Short mmCIF file of C-alpha atoms and ligand atoms in Angstrom, two decimals:
data_model
loop_
_atom_site.label_atom_id
_atom_site.label_comp_id
_atom_site.label_asym_id
_atom_site.label_seq_id
_atom_site.Cartn_x
_atom_site.Cartn_y
_atom_site.Cartn_z
CA MET A 1 -30.81 46.23 -1.25
CA THR A 2 -27.11 45.80 -1.72
CA THR A 3 -25.09 43.45 0.40
CA ALA A 4 -21.79 44.79 1.66
CA TRP A 5 -20.21 41.65 3.06
CA TYR A 6 -17.72 41.51 0.23
CA ARG A 7 -14.28 42.81 1.16
CA PRO A 8 -12.21 44.13 -1.73
CA THR A 9 -8.68 42.77 -1.90
CA TRP A 10 -7.06 46.16 -1.53
CA ASP A 11 -8.60 46.36 1.90
CA LEU A 12 -6.74 43.24 2.99
CA ALA A 13 -3.45 44.91 2.15
CA LEU A 14 -4.11 47.43 4.88
CA ASP A 15 -3.91 44.74 7.53
CA PRO A 16 -0.38 44.60 8.86
CA LEU A 17 1.12 41.14 8.55
CA VAL A 18 3.00 39.67 11.45
CA SER A 19 5.68 37.09 10.95
CA CYS A 20 5.75 33.89 12.95
CA LYS A 21 9.10 32.90 14.41
CA LEU A 22 8.33 29.22 14.09
CA CYS A 23 7.21 28.78 10.49
CA LEU A 24 8.47 32.16 9.27
CA GLY A 25 5.14 32.76 7.57
CA GLU A 26 3.35 36.08 7.61
CA TYR A 27 -0.22 36.28 8.78
CA PRO A 28 -2.83 38.86 9.70
CA VAL A 29 -2.72 39.75 13.35
CA GLU A 30 -5.98 37.99 14.14
CA GLN A 31 -4.37 34.67 13.27
CA MET A 32 -1.53 35.28 15.69
CA THR A 33 -1.20 34.64 19.40
CA THR A 34 0.96 36.82 21.61
CA LEU A 35 2.31 35.24 24.76
CA ALA A 36 1.43 37.39 27.74
CA GLN A 37 4.60 36.63 29.63
CA CYS A 38 7.29 37.34 27.04
CA ARG A 39 5.33 39.09 24.27
CA CYS A 40 6.57 36.63 21.65
CA VAL A 41 4.20 36.28 18.72
CA PHE A 42 3.44 33.04 16.91
CA CYS A 43 0.78 32.01 14.48
CA THR A 44 -1.99 30.18 16.29
CA LEU A 45 -1.48 27.10 14.12
CA CYS A 46 2.17 26.69 15.14
CA LEU A 47 1.36 27.35 18.75
CA LYS A 48 -1.44 24.81 18.67
CA GLN A 49 0.81 22.11 17.24
CA TYR A 50 3.47 22.92 19.79
CA VAL A 51 1.06 22.92 22.71
CA GLU A 52 -0.62 19.71 21.58
CA LEU A 53 2.73 17.97 21.39
CA LEU A 54 3.75 19.07 24.87
CA ILE A 55 0.38 18.19 26.37
CA LYS A 56 0.68 14.74 24.83
CA GLU A 57 4.10 14.41 26.42
CA GLY A 58 2.66 15.41 29.78
CA PHE A 59 4.17 18.88 30.04
CA GLU A 60 0.87 20.68 30.21
CA THR A 61 1.79 22.80 33.22
CA THR A 62 5.27 23.77 32.06
CA ILE A 63 4.91 24.84 28.47
CA SER A 64 7.72 27.22 27.73
CA CYS A 65 7.87 29.73 24.92
CA PRO A 66 8.39 27.89 21.62
CA ASP A 67 11.21 30.26 20.79
CA ALA A 68 14.38 28.60 22.09
CA ALA A 69 16.07 31.98 21.94
CA CYS A 70 13.32 33.76 23.84
CA PRO A 71 15.03 36.56 25.76
CA LYS A 72 12.62 36.26 28.67
CA GLN A 73 12.36 32.46 28.68
CA GLY A 74 8.64 32.94 28.89
CA ARG A 75 6.03 30.35 29.64
CA LEU A 76 2.57 29.90 28.30
CA GLN A 77 -0.03 30.59 30.89
CA GLU A 78 -2.50 27.82 31.47
CA HIS A 79 -5.39 29.67 29.89
CA GLU A 80 -3.28 30.42 26.82
CA ALA A 81 -2.40 26.77 26.40
CA HIS A 82 -6.02 25.78 26.76
CA ARG A 83 -7.17 28.44 24.35
CA VAL A 84 -4.93 27.33 21.51
CA HIS A 85 -5.35 23.67 22.37
CA GLY A 86 -9.06 23.53 23.00
CA GLY A 87 -10.20 25.74 20.18
CA GLY A 88 -13.36 26.64 22.05
ZN1 ZN B 101 3.77 29.76 12.46
ZN1 ZN B 102 9.03 34.15 24.26
#
């Protein structure tokens, strides 16, 4: 029996990297969160830190898109905020 769990590194290169507007890092798409309202994309880590800060400040219901230059001035929907904040 051979185990095939191992993923060769060249396979990783096929995953398109998405850049985060907050930390300017590039990550695989599964580590990113897209805001439903404005379609802005941020890495889940940045979004989590941002959401946690705003929740701590009491802005849980009015969390706007972390991108100050967001063309749509989008807001995080409640379930999105809870998803990044709660972590399941
Ligand atoms: Zn980021
Ligand atoms: Zn946005």
